PDB file of C-alpha atoms in Angstrom:
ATOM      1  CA  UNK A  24      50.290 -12.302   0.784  1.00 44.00           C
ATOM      2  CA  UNK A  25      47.198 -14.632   1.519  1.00 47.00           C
ATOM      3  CA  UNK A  26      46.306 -12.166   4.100  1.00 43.00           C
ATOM      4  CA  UNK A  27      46.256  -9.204   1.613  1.00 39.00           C
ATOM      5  CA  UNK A  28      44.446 -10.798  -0.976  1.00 44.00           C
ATOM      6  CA  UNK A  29      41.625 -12.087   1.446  1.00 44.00           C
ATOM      7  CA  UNK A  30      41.391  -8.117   2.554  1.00 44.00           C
ATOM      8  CA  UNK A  31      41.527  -7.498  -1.589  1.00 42.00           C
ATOM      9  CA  UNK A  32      39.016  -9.618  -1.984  1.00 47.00           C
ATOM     10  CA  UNK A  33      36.483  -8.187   1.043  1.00 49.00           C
ATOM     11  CA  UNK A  34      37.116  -4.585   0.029  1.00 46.00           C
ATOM     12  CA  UNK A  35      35.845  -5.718  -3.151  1.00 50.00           C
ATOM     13  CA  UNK A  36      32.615  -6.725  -2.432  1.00 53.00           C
ATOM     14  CA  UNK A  37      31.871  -3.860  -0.013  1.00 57.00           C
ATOM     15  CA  UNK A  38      32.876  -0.890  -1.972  1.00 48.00           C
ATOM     16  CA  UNK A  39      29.861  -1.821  -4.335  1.00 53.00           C
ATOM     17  CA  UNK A  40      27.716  -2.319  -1.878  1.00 56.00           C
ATOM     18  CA  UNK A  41      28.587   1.185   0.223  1.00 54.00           C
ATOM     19  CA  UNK A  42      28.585   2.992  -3.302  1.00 54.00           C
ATOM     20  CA  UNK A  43      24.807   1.298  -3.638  1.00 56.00           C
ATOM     21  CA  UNK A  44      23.798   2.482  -0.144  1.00 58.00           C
ATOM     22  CA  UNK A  45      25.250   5.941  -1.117  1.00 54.00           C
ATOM     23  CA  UNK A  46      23.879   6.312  -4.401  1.00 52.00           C
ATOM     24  CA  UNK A  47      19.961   4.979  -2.663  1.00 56.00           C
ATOM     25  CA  UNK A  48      20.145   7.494  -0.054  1.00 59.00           C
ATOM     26  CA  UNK A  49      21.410  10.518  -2.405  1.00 54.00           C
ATOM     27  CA  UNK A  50      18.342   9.657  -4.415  1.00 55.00           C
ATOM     28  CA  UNK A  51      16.175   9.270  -1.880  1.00 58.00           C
ATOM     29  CA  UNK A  52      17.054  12.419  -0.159  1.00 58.00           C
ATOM     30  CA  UNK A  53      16.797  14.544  -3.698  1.00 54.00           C
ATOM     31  CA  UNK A  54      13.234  12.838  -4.556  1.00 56.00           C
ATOM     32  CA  UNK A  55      12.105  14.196  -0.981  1.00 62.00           C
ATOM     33  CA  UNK A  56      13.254  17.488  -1.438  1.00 60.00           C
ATOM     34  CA  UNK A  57      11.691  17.462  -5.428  1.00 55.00           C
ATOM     35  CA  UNK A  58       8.538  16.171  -3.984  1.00 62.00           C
ATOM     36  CA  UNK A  59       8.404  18.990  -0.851  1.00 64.00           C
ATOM     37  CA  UNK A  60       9.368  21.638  -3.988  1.00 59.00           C
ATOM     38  CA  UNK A  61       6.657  20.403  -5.967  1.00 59.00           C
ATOM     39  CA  UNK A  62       3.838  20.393  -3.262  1.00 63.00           C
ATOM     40  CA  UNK A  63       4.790  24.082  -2.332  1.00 62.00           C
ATOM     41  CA  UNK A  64       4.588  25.159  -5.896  1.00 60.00           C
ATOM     42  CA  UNK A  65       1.098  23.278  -6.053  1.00 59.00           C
ATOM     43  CA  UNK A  66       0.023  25.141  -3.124  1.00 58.00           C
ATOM     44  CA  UNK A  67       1.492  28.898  -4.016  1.00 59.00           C
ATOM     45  CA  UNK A  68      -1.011  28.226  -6.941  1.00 55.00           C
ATOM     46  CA  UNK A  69      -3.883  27.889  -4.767  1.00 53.00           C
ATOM     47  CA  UNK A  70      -2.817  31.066  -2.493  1.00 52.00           C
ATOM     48  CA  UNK A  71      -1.298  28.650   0.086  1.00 53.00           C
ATOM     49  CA  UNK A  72       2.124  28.450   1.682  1.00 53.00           C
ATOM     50  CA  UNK A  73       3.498  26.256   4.390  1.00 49.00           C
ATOM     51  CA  UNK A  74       3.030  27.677   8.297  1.00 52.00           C
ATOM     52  CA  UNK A  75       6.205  28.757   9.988  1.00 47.00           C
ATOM     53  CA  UNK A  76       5.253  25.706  12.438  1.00 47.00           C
ATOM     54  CA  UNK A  77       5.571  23.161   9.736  1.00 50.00           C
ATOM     55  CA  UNK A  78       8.598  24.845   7.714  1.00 47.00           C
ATOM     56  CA  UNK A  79      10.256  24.653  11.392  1.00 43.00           C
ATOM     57  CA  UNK A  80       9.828  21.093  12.387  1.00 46.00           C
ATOM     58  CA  UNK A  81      13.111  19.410  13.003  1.00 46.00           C
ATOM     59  CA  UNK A  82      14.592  16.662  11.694  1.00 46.00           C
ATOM     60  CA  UNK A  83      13.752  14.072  14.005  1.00 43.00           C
ATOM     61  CA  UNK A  84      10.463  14.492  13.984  1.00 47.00           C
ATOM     62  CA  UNK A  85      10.657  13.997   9.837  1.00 53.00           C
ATOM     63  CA  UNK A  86      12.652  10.778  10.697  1.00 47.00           C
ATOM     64  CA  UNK A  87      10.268   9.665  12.671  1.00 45.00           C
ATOM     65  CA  UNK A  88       7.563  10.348  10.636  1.00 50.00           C
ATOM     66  CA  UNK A  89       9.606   8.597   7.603  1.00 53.00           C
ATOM     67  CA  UNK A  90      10.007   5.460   9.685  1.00 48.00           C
ATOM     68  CA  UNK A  91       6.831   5.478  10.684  1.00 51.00           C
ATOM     69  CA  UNK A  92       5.047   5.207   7.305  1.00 52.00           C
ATOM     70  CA  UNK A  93       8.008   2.276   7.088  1.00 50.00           C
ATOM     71  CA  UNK A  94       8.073   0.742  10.711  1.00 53.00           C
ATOM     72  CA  UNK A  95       5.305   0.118  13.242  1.00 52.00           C
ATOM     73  CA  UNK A  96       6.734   1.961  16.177  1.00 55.00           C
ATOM     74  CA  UNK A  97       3.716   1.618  18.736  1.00 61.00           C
ATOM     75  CA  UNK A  98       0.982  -0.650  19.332  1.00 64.00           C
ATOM     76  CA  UNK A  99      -1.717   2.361  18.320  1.00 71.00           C
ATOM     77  CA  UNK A 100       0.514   2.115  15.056  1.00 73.00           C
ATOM     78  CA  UNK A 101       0.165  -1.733  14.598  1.00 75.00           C
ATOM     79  CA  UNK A 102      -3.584  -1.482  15.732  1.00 77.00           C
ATOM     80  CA  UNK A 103      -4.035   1.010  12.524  1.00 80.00           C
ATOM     81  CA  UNK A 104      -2.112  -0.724  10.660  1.00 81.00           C
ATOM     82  CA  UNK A 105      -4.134  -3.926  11.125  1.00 82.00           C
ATOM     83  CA  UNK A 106      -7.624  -2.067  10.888  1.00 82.00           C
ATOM     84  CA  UNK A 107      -6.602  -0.320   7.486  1.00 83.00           C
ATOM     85  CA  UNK A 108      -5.531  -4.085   6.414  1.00 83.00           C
ATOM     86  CA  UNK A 109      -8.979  -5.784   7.217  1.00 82.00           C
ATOM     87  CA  UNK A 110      -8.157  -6.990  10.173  1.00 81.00           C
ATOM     88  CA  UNK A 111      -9.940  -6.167  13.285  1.00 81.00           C
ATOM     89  CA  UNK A 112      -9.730  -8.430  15.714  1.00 76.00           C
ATOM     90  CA  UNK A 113      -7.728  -6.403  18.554  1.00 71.00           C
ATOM     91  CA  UNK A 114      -6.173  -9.434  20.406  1.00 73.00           C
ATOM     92  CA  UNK A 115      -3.556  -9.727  17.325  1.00 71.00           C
ATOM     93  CA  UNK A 116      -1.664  -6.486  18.447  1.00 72.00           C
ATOM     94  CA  UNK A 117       0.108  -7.531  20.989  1.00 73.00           C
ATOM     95  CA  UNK A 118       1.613 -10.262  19.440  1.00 76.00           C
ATOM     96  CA  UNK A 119       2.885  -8.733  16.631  1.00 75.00           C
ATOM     97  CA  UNK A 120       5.676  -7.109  18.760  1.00 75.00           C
ATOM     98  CA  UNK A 121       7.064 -10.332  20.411  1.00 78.00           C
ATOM     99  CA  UNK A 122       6.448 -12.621  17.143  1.00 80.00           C
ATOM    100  CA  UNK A 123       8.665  -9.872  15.465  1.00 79.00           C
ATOM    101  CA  UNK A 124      11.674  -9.644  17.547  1.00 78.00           C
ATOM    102  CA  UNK A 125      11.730 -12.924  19.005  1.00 81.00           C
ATOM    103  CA  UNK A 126      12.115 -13.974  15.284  1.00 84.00           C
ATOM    104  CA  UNK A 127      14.765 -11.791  15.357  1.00 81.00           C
ATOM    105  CA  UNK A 128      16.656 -12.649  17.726  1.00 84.00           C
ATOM    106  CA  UNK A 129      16.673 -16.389  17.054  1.00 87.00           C
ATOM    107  CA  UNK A 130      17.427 -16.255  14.267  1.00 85.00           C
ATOM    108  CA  UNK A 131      20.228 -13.991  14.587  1.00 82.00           C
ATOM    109  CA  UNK A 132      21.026 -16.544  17.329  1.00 85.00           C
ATOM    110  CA  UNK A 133      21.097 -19.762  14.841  1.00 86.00           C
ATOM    111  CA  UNK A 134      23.063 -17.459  12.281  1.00 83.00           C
ATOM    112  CA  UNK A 135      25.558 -17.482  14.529  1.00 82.00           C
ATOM    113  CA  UNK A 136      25.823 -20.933  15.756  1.00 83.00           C
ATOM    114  CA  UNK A 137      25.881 -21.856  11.667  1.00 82.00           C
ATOM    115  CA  UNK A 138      28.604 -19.305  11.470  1.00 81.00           C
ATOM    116  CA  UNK A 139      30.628 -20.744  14.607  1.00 80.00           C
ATOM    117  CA  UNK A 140      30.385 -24.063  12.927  1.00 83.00           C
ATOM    118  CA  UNK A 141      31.010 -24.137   9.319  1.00 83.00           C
ATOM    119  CA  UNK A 142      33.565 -21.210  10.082  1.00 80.00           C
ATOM    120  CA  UNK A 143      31.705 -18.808   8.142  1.00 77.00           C
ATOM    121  CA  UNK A 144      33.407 -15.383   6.990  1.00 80.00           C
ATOM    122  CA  UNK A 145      32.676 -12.166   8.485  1.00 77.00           C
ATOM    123  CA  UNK A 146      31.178 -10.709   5.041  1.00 80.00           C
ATOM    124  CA  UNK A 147      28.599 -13.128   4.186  1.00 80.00           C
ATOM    125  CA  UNK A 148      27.164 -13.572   7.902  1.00 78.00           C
ATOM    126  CA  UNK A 149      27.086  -9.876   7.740  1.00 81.00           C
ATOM    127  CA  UNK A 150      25.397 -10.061   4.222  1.00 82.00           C
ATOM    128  CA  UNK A 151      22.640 -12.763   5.825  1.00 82.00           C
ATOM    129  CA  UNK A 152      21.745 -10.879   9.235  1.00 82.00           C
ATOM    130  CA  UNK A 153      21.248  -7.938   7.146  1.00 83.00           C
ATOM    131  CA  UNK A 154      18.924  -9.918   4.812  1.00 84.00           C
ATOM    132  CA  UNK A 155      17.371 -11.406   8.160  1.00 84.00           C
ATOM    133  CA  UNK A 156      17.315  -8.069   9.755  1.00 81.00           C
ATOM    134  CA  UNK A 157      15.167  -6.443   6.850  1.00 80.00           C
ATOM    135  CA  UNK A 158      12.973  -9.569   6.793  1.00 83.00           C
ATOM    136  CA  UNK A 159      11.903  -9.360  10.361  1.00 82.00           C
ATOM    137  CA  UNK A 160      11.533  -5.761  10.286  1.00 78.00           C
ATOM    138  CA  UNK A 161       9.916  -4.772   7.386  1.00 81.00           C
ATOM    139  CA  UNK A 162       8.427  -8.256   5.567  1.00 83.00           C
ATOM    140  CA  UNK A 163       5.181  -7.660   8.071  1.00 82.00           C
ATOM    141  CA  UNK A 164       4.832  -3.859   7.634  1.00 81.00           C
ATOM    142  CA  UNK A 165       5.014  -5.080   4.269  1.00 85.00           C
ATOM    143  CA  UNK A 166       2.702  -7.369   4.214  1.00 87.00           C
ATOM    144  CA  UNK A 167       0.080  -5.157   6.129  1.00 85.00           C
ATOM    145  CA  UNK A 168       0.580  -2.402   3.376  1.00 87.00           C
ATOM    146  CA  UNK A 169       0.146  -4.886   0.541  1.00 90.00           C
ATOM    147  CA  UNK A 170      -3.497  -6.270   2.534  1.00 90.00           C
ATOM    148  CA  UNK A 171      -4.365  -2.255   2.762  1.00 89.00           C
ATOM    149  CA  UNK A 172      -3.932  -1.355  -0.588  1.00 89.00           C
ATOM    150  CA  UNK A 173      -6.116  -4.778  -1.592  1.00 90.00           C
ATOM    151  CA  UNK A 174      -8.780  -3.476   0.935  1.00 90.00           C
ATOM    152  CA  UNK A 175      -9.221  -0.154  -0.581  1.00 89.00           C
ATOM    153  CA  UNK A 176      -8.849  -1.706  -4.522  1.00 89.00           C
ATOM    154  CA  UNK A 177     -12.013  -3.965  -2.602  1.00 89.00           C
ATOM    155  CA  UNK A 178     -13.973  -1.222  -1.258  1.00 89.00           C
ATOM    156  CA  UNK A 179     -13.513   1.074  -4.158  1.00 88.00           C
ATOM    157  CA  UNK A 180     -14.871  -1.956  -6.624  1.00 88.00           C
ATOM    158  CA  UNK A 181     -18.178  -2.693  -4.319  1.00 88.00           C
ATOM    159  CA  UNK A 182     -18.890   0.833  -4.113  1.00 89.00           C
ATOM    160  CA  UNK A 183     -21.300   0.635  -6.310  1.00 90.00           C
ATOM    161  CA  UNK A 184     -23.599  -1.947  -5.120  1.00 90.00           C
ATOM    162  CA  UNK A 185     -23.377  -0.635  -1.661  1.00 89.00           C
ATOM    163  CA  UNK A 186     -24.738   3.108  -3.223  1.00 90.00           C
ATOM    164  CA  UNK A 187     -27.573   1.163  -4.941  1.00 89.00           C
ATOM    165  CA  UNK A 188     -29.012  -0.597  -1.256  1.00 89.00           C
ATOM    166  CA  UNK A 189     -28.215   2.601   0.491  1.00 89.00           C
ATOM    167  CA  UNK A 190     -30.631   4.254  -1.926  1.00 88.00           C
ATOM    168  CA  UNK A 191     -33.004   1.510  -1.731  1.00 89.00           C
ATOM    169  CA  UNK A 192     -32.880   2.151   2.131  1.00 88.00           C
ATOM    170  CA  UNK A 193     -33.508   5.836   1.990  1.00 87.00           C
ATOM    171  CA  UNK A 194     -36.336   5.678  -1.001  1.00 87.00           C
ATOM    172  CA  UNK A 195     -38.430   3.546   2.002  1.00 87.00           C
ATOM    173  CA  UNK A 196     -37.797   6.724   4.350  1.00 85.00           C
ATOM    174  CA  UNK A 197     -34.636   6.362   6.222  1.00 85.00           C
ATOM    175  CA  UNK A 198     -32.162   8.438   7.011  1.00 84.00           C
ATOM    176  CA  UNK A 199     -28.535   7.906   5.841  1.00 84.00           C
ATOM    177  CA  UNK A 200     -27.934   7.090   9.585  1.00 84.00           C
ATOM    178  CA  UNK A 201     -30.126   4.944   9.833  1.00 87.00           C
ATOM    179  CA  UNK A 202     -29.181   3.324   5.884  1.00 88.00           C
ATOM    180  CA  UNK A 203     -25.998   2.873   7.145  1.00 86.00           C
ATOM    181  CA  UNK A 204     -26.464   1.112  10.594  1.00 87.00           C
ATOM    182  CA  UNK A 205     -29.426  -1.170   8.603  1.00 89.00           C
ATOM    183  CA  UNK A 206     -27.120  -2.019   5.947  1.00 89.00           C
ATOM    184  CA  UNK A 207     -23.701  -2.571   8.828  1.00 87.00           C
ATOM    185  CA  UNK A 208     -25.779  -5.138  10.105  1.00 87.00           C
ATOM    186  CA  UNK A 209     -27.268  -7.172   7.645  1.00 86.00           C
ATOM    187  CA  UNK A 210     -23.802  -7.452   5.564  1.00 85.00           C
ATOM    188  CA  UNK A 211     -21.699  -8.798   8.058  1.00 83.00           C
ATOM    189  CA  UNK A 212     -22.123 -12.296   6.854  1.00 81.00           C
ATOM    190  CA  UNK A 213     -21.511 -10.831   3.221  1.00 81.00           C
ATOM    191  CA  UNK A 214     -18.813  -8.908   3.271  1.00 83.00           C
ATOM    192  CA  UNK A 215     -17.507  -7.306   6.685  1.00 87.00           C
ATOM    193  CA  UNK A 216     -15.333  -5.351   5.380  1.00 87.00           C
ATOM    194  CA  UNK A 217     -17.739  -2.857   3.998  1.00 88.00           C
ATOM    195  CA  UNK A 218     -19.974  -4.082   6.948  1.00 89.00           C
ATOM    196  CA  UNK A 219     -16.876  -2.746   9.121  1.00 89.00           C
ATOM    197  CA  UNK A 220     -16.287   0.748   7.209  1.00 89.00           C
ATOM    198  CA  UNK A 221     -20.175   1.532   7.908  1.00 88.00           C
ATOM    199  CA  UNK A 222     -20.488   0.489  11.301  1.00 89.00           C
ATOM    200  CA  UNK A 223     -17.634   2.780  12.161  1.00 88.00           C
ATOM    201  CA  UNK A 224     -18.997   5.715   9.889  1.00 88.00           C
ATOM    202  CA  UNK A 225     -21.907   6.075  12.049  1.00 87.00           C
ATOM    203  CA  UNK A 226     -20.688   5.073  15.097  1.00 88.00           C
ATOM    204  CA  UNK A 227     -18.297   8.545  14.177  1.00 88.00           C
ATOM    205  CA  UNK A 228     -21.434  10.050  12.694  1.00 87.00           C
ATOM    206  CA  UNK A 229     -23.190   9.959  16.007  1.00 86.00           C
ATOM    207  CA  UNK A 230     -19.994  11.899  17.869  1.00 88.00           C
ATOM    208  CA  UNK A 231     -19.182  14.421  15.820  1.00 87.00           C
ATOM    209  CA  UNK A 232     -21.587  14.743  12.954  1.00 85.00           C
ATOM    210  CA  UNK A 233     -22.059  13.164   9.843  1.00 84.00           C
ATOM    211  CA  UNK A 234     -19.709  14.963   7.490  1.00 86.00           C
ATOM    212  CA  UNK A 235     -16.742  14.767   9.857  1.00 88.00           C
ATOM    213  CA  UNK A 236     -17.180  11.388   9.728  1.00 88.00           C
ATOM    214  CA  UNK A 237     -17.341  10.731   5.596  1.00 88.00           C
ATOM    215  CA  UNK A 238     -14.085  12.703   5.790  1.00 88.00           C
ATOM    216  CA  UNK A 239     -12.618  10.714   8.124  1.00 87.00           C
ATOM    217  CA  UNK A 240     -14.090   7.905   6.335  1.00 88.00           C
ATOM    218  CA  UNK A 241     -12.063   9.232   2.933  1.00 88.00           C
ATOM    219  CA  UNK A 242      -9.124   9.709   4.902  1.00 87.00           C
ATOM    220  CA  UNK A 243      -9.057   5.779   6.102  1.00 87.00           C
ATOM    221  CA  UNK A 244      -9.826   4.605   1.920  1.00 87.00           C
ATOM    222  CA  UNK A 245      -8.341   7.611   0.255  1.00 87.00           C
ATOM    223  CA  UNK A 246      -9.905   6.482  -3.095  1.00 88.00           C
ATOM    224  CA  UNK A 247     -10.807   8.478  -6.236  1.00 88.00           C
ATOM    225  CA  UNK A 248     -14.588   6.491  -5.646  1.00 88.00           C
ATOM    226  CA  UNK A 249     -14.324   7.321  -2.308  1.00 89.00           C
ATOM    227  CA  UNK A 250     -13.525  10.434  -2.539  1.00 90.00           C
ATOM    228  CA  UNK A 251     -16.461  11.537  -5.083  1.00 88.00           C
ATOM    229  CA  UNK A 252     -19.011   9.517  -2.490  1.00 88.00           C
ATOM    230  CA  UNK A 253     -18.133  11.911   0.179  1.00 89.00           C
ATOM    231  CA  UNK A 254     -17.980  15.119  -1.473  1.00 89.00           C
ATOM    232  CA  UNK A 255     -21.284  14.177  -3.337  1.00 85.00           C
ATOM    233  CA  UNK A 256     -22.900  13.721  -0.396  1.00 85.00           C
ATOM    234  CA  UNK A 257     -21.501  16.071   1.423  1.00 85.00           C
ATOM    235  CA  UNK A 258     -22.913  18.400  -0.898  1.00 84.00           C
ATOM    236  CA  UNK A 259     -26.519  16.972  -1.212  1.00 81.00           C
ATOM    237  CA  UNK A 260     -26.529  17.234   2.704  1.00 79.00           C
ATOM    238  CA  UNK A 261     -25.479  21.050   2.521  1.00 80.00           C
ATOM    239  CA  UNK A 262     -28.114  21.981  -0.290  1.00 79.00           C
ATOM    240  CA  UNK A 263     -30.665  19.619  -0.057  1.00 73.00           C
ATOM    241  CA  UNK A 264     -30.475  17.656  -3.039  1.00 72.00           C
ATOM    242  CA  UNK A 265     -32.785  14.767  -3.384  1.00 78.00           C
ATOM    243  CA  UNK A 266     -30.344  11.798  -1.667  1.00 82.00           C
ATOM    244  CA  UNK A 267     -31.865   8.741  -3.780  1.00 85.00           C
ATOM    245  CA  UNK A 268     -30.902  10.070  -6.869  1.00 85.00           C
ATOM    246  CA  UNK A 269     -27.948  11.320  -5.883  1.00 85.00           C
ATOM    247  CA  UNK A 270     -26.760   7.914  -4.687  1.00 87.00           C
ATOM    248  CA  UNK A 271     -28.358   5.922  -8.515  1.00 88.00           C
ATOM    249  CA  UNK A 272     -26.573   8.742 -10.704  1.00 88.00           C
ATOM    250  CA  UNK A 273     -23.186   8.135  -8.523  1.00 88.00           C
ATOM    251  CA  UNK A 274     -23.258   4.554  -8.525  1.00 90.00           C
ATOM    252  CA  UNK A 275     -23.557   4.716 -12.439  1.00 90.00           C
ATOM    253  CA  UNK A 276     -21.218   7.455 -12.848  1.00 90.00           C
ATOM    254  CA  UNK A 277     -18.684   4.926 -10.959  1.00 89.00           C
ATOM    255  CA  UNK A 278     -19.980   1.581 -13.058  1.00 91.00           C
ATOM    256  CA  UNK A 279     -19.078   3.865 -15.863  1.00 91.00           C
ATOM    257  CA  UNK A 280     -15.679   5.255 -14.766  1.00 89.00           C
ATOM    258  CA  UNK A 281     -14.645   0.967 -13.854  1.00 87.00           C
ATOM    259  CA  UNK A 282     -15.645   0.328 -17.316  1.00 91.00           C
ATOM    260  CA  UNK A 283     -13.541   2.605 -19.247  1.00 90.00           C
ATOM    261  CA  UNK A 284     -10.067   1.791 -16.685  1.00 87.00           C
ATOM    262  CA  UNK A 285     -11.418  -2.439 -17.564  1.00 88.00           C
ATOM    263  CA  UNK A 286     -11.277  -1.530 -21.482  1.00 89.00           C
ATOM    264  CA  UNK A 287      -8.071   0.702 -20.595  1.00 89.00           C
ATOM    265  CA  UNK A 288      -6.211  -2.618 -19.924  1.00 87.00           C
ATOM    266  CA  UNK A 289      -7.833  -4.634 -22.176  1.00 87.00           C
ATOM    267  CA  UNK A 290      -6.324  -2.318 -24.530  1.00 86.00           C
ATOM    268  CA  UNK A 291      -3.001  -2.716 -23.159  1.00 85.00           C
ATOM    269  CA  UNK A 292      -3.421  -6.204 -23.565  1.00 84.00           C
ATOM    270  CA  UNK A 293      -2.493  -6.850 -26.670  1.00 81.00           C
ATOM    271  CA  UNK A 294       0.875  -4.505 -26.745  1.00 81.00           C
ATOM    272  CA  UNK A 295       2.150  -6.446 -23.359  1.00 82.00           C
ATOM    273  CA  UNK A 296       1.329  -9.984 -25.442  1.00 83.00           C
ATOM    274  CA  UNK A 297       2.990  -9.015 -27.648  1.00 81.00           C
ATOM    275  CA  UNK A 298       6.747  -8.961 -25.961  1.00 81.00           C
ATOM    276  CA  UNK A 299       5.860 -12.891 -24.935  1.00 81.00           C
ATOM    277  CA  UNK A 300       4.788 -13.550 -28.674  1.00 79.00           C
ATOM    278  CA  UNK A 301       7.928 -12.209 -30.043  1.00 79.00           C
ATOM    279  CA  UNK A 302      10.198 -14.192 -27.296  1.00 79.00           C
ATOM    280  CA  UNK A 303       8.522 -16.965 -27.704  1.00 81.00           C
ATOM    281  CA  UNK A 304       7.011 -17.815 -30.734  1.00 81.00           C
ATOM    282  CA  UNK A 305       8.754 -15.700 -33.530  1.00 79.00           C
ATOM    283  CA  UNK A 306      12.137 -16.734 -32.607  1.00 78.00           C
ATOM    284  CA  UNK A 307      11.965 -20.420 -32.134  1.00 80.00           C
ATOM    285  CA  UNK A 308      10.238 -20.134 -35.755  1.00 83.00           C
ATOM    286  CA  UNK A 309      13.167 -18.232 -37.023  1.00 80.00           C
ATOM    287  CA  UNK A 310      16.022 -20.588 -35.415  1.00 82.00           C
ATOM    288  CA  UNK A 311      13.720 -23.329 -37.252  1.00 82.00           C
ATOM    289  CA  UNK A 312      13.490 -22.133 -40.624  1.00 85.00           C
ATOM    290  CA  UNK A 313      17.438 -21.059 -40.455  1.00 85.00           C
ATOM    291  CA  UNK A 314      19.023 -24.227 -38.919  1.00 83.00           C
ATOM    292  CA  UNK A 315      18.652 -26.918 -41.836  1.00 84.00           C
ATOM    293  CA  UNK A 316      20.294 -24.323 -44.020  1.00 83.00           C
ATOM    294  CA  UNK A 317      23.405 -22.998 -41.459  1.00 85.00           C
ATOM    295  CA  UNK A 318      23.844 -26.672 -40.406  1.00 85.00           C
ATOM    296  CA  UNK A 319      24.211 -27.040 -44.459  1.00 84.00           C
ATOM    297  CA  UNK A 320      26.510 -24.823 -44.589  1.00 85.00           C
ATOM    298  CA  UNK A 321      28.610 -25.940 -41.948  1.00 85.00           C
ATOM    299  CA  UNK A 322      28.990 -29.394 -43.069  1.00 81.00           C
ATOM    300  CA  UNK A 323      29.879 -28.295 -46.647  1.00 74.00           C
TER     301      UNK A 323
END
C-alpha cells in the first residue's frame, strides 16, 4: 500500500508537468505556423511568394536553425554572439565552451553525490538537473541576448550625436570614408562601441563598397534609427543629395522621434502609479478608517 501511494503520489506531480510541456510545445508549434502564414500573406501583398528552395527545406535544418537562435552551436556562433553583445575581445570564445559544460557536468556530478547522501527521490533530483541543465545551457545565451539588445537600445540612443560629428567631418571636406575612419579613431576612449560599429563599416566599405556595408551594418543593429541612417544615405549617395544636411535634418528628425517615445512613457506613468497607489495607499486608509468602528461592533 505504501508502495502504491508513493507511485500515487509521483504520477501526480508529473502528469502536470507533461500536460505543461504538451500544452508549451502545441503553442509553440501553432504560433510558428501563424507567424510563417502571416509573413506569406505579407509578402503575396507585395507580389512575392516563397522559392520552391525555401518551401522545401526539411525539418532539420528548421531545428537547427530554431536552436540556433536559442543555443550557440559553434564557435563562429559564440564569436557573433559576443561581437553583437559588445564584446570583442576574441580570446573569450574558446572558453565559453569548456566554462559551459564543465559547469555542467560538475554540477550534475555534486547533484548526485547530494542525492546518494541525503537519499534523495528520483523526482526532485530529476526536477533539479533539469533546472541545472537549462541554467548551464541557456542562462549564457541568455545573457549574451540580453547585452545585445542593450547594445543596439545604446547605439540607437547616440545616433544622433554621432550624425552631428560625421557632418561636422564632411562640411571640412571629407568623405564619409574618411568621416568614419576619423571619427573610429578618436572615440575609442569615448565610447568603443560606436568606435567598434565604424571601424568595421569601413573596413567592409573598403571590400565591397559602401552601401553593402551600411546594409550589413543595419543587419548587425536592426534598429528603426538605424535603419532610416542607412536608407537615407543610401539614397543621398545614389542621387547626390548634399550629405551635411542630410546627416543635421536626420539627426533632428531622430532627437525628435526619442522625444515623443520619452513623453510616450511619461504618459504611461501616471496610469502604471496608479496600481501601486491603490495597493498601497488607498487600502491601508480604508482598513484605517473601518477598524475602530468593526472592532466596535465586535465587542458590542
Amino acid at each position: 500500500m505504501e508502495a502504491l501511494g508513493v507511485a500515487i503520489q509521483s504520477s501526480s506531480i508529473i502528469v502536470p508537468v507533461l500536460m505543461m510541456l504538451v500544452f508549451f510545445g502545441v503553442f509553440a508549434l501553432f504560433y510558428s505556423i501563424y507567424l510563417k502564414a502571416a509573413r506569406q500573406n505579407q509578402l503575396s501583398r507585395f507580389g512575392l511568394q516563397y522559392s520552391k528552395k525555401q518551401q522545401a527545406q526539411s525539418l532539420v535544418e528548421k531545428f537547427n536553425l530554431a536552436m540556433g537562435k536559442v543555443l550557440s552551436l559553434s564557435e563562429t556562433d559564440i564569436h557573433e554572439k559576443m561581437v553583437a553583445a559588445g564584446i570583442y575581445d576574441v580570446k573569450y570564445v574558446k572558453w565559453l565552451f569548456p566554462i559551459k559544460y564543465g559547469a555542467l557536468l560538475l554540477g550534475g556530478l555534486l547533484l548526485a553525490f547530494y542525492a546518494y547522501q541525503v537519499q534523495l527521490s528520483f523526482n526532485k533530483l530529476m526536477f533539479y538537473s533539469c533546472i541545472w541543465l537549462v541554467l548551464c545551457l541557456l542562462a549564457p545565451d541568455w545573457y549574451l541576448t540580453w547585452r545585445r539588445k542593450s547594445l543596439q537600445r545604446k547605439l540607437s540612443d547616440r545616433l544622433p550625436y554621432l550624425l552631428d560629428l560625421m557632418g561636422v567631418c564632411v562640411q571640412t571636406g571629407m568623405t564619409i570614408e574618411a568621416s568614419m575612419g576619423y571619427l573610429a579613431k578618436e572615440m575609442v576612449g569615448f565610447d568603443k562601441d560606436i568606435a567598434y560599429m565604424l571601424n568595421k563599416t569601413n573596413e567592409r566599405a573598403k571590400l565591397v563598397g559602401l552601401e553593402r556595408s551600411l546594409e550589413e551594418l543595419y543587419a548587425r543593429v536592426p534598429t528603426p534609427e538605424i535603419r532610416s541612417f542607412v536608407m537615407t544615405l543610401t539614397q543621398s549617395l545614389q542621387y547626390g543629395s548634399s550629405i551635411y544636411t542630410v546627416l543635421t535634418t536626420l539627426a533632428v528628425d531622430i532627437r525628435n522621434i526619442q522625444m515623443l517615445g520619452l513623453e510616450e512613457k511619461i504618459g504611461k506613468l501616471s496610469a502604471k502609479m496608479s496600481i501601486p497607489l491603490i495597493l498601497l495607499i488607498m487600502l491601508p486608509i480604508v482598513i484605517l478608517i473601518t477598524a475602530p468602528g468593526i472592532m466596535r461592533l465586535m465587542a458590542s
